[in-house]
Short mmCIF file of C-alpha atoms and ligand atoms in Angstrom, two decimals:
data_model
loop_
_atom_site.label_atom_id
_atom_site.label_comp_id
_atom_site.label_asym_id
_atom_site.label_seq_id
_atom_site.Cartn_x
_atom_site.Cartn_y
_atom_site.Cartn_z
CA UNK A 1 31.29 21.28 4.42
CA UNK A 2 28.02 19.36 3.98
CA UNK A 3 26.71 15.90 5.48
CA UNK A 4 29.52 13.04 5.91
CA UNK A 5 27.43 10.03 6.05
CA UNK A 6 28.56 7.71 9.09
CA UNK A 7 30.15 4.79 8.16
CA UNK A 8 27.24 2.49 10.09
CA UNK A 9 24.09 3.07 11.33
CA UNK A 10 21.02 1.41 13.41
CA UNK A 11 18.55 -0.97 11.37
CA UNK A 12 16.01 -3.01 12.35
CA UNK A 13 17.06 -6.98 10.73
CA UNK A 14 14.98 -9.76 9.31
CA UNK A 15 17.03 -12.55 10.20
CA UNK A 16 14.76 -15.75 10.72
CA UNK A 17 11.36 -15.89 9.52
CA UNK A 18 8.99 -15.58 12.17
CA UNK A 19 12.10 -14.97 15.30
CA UNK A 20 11.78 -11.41 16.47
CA UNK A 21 13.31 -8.77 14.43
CA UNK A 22 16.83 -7.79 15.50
CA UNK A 23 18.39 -4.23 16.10
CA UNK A 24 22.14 -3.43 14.90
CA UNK A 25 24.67 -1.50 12.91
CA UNK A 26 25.15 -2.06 9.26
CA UNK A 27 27.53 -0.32 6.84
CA UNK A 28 25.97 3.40 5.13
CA UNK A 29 26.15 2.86 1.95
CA UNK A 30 27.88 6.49 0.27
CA UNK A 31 25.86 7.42 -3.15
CA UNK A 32 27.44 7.97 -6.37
CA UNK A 33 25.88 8.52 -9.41
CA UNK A 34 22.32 9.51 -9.61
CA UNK A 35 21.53 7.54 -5.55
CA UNK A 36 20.74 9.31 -2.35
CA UNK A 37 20.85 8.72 0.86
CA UNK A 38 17.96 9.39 3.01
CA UNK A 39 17.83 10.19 6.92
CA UNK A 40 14.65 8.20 7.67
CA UNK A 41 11.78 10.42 9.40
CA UNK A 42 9.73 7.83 10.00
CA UNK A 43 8.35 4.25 7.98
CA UNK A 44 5.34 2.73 7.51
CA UNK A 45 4.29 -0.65 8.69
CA UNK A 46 2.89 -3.02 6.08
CA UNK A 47 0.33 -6.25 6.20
CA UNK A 48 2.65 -7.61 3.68
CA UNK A 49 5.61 -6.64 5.86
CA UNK A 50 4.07 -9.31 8.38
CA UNK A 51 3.81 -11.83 5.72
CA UNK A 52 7.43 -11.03 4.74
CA UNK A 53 8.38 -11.54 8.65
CA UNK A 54 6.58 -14.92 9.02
CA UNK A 55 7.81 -16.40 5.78
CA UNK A 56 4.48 -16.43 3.68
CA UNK A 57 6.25 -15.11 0.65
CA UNK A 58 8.75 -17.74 0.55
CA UNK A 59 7.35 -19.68 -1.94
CA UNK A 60 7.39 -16.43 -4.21
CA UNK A 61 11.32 -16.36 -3.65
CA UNK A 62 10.42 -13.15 -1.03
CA UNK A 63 12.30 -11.37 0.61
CA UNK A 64 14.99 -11.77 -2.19
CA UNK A 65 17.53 -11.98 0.75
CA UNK A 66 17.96 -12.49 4.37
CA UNK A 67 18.94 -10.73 6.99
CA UNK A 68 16.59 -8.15 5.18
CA UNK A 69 15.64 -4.60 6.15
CA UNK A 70 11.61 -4.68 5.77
CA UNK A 71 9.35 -1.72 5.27
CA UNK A 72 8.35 -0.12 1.90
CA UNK A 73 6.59 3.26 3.40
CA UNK A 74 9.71 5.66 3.72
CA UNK A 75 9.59 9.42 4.24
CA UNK A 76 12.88 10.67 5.32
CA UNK A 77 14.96 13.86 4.28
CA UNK A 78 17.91 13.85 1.47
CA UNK A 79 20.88 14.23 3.77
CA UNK A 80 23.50 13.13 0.36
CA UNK A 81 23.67 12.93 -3.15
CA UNK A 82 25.75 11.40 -6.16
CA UNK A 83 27.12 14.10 -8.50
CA UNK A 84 24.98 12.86 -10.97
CA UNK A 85 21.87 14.31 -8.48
CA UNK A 86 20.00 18.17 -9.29
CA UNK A 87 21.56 20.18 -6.28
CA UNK A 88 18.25 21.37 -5.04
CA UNK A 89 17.21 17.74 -3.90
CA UNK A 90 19.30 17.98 -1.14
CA UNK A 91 17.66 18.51 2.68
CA UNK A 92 14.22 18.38 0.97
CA UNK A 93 12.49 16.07 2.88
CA UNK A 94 11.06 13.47 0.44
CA UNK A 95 8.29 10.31 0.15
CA UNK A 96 10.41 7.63 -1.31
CA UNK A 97 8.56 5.65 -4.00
CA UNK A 98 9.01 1.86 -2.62
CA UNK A 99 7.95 -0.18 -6.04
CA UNK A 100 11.62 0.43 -7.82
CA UNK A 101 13.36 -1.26 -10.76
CA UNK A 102 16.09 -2.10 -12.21
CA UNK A 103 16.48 -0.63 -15.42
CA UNK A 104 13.80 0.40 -18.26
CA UNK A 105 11.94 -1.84 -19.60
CA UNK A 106 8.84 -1.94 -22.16
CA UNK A 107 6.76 -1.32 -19.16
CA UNK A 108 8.79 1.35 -16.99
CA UNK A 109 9.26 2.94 -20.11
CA UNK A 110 5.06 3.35 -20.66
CA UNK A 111 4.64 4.79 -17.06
CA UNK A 112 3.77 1.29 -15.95
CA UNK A 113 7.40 1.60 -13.32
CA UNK A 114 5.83 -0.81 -10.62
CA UNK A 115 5.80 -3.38 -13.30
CA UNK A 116 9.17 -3.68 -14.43
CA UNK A 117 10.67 -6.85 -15.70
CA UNK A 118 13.69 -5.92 -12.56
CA UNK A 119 12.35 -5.24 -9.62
CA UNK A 120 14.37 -3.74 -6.59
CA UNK A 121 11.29 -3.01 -4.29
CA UNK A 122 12.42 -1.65 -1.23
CA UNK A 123 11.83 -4.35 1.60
CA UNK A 124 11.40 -7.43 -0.42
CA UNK A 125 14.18 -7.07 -2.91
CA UNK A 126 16.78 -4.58 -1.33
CA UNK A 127 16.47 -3.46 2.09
CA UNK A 128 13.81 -1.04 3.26
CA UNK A 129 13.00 1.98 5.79
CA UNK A 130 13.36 0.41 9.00
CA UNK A 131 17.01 2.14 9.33
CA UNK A 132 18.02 5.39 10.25
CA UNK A 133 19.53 6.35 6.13
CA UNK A 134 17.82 4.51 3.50
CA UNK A 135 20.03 4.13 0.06
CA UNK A 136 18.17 4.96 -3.00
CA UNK A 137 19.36 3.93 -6.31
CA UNK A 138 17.95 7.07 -8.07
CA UNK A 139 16.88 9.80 -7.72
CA UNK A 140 13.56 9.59 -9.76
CA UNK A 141 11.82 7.58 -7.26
CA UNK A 142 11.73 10.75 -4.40
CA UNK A 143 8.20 12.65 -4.27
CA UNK A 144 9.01 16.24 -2.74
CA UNK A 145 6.50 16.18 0.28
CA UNK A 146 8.14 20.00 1.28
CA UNK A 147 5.50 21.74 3.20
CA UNK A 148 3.23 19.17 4.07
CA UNK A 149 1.93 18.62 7.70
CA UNK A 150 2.53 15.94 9.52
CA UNK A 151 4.93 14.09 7.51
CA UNK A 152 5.10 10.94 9.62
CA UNK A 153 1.98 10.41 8.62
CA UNK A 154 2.75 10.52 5.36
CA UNK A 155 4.77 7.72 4.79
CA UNK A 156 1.86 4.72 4.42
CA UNK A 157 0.52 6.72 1.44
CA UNK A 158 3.60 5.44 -0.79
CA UNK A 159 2.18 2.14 -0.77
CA UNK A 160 -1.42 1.53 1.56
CA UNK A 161 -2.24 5.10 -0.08
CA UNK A 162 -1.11 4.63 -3.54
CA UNK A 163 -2.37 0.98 -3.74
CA UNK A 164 -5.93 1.93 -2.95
CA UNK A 165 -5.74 4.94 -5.33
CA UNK A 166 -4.78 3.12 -8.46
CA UNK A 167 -7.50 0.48 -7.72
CA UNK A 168 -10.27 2.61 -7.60
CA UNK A 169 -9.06 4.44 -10.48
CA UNK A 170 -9.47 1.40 -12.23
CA UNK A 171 -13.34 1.70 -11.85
CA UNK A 172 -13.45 5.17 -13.89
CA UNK A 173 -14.23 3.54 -17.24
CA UNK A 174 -16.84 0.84 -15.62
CA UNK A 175 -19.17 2.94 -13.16
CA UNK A 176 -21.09 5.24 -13.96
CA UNK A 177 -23.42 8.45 -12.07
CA UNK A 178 -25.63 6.36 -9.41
CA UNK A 179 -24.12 3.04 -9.81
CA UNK A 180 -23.11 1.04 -6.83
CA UNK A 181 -19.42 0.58 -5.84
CA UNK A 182 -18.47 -2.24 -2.89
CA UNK A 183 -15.14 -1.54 -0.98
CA UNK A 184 -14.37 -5.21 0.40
CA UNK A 185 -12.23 -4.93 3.72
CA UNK A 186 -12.25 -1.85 5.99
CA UNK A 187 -8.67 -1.65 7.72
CA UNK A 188 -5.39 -0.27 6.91
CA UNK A 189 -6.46 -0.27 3.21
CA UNK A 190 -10.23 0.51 3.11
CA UNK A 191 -9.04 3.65 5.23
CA UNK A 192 -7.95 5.04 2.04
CA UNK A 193 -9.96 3.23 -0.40
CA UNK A 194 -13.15 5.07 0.99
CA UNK A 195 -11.81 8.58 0.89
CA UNK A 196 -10.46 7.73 -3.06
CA UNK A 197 -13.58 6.54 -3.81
CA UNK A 198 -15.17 10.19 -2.85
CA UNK A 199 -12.32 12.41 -4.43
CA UNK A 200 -12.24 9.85 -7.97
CA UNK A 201 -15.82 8.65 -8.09
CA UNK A 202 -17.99 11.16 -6.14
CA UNK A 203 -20.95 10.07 -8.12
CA UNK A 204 -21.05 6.33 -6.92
CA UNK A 205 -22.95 4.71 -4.22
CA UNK A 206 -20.66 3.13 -2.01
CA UNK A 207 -20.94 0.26 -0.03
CA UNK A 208 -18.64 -0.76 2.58
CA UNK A 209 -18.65 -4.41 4.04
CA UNK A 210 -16.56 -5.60 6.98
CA UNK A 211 -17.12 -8.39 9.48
CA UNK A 212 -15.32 -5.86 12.49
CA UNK A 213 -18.13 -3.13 13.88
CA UNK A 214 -14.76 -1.00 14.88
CA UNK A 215 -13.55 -0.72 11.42
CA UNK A 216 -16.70 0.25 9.90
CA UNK A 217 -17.03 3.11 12.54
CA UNK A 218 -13.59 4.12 11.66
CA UNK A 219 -13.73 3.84 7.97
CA UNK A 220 -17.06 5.62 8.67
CA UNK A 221 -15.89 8.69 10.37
CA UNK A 222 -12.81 8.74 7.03
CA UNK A 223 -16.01 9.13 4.58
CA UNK A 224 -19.38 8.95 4.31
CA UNK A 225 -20.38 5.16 3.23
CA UNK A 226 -23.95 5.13 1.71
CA UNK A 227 -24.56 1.62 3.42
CA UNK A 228 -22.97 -1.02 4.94
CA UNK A 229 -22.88 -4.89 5.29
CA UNK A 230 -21.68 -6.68 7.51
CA UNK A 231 -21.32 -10.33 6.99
CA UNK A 232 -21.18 -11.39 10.63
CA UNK A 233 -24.63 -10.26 11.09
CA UNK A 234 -26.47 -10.73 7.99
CA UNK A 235 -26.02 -12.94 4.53
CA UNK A 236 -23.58 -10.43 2.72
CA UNK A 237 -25.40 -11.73 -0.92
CA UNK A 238 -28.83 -11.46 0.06
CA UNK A 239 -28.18 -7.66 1.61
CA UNK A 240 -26.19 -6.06 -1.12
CA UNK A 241 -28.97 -7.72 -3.47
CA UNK A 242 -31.86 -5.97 -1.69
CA UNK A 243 -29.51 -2.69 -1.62
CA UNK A 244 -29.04 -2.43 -5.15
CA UNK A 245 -32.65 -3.58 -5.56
CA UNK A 246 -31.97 -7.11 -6.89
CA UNK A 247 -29.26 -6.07 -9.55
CA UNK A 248 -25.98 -6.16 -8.14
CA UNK A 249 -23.17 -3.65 -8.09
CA UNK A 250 -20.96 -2.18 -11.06
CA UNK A 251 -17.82 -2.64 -9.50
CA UNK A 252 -16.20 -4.73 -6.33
CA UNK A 253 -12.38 -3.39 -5.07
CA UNK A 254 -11.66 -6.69 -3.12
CA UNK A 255 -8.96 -5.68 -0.22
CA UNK A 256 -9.16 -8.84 1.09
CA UNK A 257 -9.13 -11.00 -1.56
CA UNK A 258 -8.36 -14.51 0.56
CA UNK A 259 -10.30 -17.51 -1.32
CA UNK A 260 -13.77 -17.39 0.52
CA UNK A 261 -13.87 -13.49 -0.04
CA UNK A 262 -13.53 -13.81 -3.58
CA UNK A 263 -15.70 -16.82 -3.85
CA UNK A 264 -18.73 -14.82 -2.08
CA UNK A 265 -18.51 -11.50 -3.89
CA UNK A 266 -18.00 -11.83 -7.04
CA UNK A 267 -21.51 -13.38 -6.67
CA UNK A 268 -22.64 -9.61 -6.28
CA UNK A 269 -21.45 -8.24 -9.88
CA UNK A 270 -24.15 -7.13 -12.01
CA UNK A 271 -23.84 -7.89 -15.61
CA UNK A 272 -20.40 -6.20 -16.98
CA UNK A 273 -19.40 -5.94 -13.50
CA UNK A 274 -15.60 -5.11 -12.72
CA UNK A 275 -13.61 -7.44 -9.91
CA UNK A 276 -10.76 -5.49 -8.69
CA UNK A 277 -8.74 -7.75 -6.61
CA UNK A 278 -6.15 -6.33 -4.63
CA UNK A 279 -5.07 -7.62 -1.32
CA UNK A 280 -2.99 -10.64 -1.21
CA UNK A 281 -2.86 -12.20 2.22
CA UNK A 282 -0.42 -15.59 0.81
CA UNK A 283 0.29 -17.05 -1.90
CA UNK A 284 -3.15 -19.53 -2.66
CA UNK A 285 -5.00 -19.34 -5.67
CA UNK A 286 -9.00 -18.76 -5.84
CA UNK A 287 -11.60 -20.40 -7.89
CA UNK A 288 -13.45 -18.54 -10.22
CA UNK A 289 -17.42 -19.61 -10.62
CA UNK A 290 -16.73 -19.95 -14.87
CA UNK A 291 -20.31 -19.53 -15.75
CA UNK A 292 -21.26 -16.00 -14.08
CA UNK A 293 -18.11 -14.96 -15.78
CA UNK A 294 -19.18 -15.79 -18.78
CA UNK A 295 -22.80 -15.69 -19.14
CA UNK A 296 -22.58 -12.19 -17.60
CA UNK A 297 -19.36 -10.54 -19.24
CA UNK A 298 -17.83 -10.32 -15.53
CA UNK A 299 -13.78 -8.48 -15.62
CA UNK A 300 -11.68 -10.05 -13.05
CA UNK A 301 -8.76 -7.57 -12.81
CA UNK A 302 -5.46 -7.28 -10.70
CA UNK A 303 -3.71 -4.58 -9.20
CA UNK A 304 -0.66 -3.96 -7.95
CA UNK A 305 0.67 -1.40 -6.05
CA UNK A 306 0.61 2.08 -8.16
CA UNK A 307 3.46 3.80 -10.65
CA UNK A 308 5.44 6.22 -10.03
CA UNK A 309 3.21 9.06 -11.75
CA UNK A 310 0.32 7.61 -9.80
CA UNK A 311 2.54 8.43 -6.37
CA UNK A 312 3.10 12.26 -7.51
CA UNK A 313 -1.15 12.63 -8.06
CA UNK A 314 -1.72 11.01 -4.42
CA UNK A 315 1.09 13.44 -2.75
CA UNK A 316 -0.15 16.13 -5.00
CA UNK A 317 -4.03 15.01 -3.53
CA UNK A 318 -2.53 15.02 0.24
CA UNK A 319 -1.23 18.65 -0.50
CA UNK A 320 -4.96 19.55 -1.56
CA UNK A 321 -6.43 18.06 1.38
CA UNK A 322 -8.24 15.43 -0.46
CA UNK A 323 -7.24 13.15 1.60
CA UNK A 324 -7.39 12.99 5.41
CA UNK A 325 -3.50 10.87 5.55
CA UNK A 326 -3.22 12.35 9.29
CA UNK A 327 -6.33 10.41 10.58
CA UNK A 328 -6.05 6.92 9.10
CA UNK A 329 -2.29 6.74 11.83
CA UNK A 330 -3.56 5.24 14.58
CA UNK A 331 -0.14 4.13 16.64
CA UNK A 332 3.62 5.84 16.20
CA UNK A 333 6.25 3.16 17.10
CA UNK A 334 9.70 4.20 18.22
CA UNK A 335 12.50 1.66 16.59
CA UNK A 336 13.03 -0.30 19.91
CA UNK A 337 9.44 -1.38 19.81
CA UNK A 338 9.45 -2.65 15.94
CA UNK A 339 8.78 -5.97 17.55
CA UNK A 340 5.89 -5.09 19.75
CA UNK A 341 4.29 -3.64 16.37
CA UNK A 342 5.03 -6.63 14.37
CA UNK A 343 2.92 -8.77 17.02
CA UNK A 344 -0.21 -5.96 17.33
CA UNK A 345 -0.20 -5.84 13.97
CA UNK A 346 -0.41 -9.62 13.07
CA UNK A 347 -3.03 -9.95 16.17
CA UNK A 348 -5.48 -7.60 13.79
CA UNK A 349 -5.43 -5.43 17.39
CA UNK A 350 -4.58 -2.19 14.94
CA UNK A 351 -7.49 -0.04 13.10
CA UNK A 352 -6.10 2.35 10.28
CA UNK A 353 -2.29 1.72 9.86
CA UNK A 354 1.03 2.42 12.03
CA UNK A 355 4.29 3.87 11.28
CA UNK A 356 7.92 3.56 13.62
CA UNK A 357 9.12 7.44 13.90
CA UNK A 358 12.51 7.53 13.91
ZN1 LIG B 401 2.69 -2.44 1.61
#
């Protein structure tokens, strides 16, 4: 006889935006088909999961639906499968790919599968890992993470990990040997974002600006950052100017990306300099300075999350030890403190990022 899935199990539910989060039984869904269910191991606690908490998606129409199981960063084991699921799949314990869809589209169909026209992201669209069996709608989106250590830590790579990956390899065809790089924003992001930018881009000089001295040692001790800025202390323009002897850097990956950020760095793009913006803390626009765009060829470029082939090369990385996932977990959460998290978490008291271990 194999696994009977329980007809109800513990999650953790959005219910009102901002009210704390609320533990109780909902129904296990049984997969048919090509879905399987997943016993969480542990999930991954998101920036974006605190926006999705407080509301500051709502005028995106996110979370698609309330009460809402949040979380995107699930590694768990496959405990049941639809008949329409390969055999061995089963018990392996898995990285679930959060950035889902629908059905196949021009863009799923080109590798692009975070972009599809249907989304059914896991925590904003359909509920995520903050239960104890997480219901995936295929089996396609499972990364076998069989073998790996520490597999707790794992879970953050399927979206902090994978996000940071596919923006800095986004810089391959703009910097070259010896050029500089900025990483904008050391924390849960820039963890990774440093260590991708030596395994990608080994040849770059990096520079690594944060107003927090903690995260810059942290990031710091992660990989070696030629030099750092630190806008609290000195005029972030001026100082990467003098560092890149008066010419600016080749690229900027912007993990911050809130108006003023954008506003003050892009002002540090040499000529056919790349923006990368990334992080997305609400919903507000930013204001682009038109004529350094133009008058120097400047890219503005956005990206989003990673695809799903992009997920296999970072667990494929973490199995090569090229990157250091184990470090960059700084607090395990059991489920009955979700709450507590949710409020450290907002508070900017965390360095690195935090899971819940089930
Ligand atoms: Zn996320």
């Amino acid at each position: 006889m194999g696994f009977i899935p329980p007809k109800s199990h513990m999650a953790v539910l959005l219910k009102d935006f901002y009210k704390p989060l609320v533990i109780e039984h909902i129904p296990t869904i049984e997969p048919k088909g090509e879905s399987v269910l997943v016993k969480t191991i542990a999930t991954g606690i998101c920036h974006s999961d605190i926006h999705a908490w407080r509301g500051d998606y709502r005028p995106a129409g996110l979370p698609k639906k309330l009460p809402i199981v949040l979380s995107h960063e699930i590694v768990g084991t496959v405990v049941a499968c639809g008949d329409g699921v390969p055999k061995p799949l089963l018990n392996r314990k898995v990285l679930v790919y959060p950035w889902q869809y629908e059905e196949e589209d021009e863009f799923t169909l080109a590798g692009l599968t975070q972009l599809g026209r249907k989304r059914r992201r896991l925590g904003l669209d359909v509920d995520g890992g903050l239960q104890e069996y997480v219901y995936v709608g295929h089996y396609r989106f499972l990364v076998d993470v069989e073998g790996l250590d520490d597999v707790p830590a794992l879970a953050p790579l399927a979206c902090a990990g994978l996000t940071t990956y596919r923006a800095i390899k986004k810089l391959i065809n703009y910097v070259g040997p010896d050029d500089y790089v900025a990483i904008v924003g050391l924390g849960g992001l820039g963890s990774y974002a440093v260590q991708w930018v030596k395994t990608v881009l080994p040849y770059v000089n990096m520079i690594g600006v944060d107003v927090r001295e903690e995260a810059i040692e942290f990031a710091s001790k992660l990989a070696r950052i030629d030099c750092i800025v630190n806008p609290s202390k000195v005029n972030p323009i001026d100082e990467v100017l003098r560092l890149t002897k008066g010419r600016g850097v080749r690229a900027v990956v912007d993990l911050v990306a809130s108006p003023k950020v954008v506003a003050t760095y892009i002002n540090v793009l040499d000529t056919k300099g790349v923006y990368v913006l990334v992080g997305h803390m609400g919903e507000e626009g930013v204001t682009i300075p038109r004529p350094r765009v133009i008058r120097n060829e400047l890219t503005i470029v956005g990206s989003y999350t990673g695809s799903l082939s992009e997920q296999h090369e970072v667990v494929n990385l973490a199995r090569r030890g090229k990157i250091n996932y184990s470090a960059v977990v700084t607090a395990r959460y059991r489920l009955d403190e979700v709450n507590e998290a949710f409020k450290s978490i907002e508070e900017g008291r965390t360095l690195g990022r935090q899971v819940v271990v089930m």
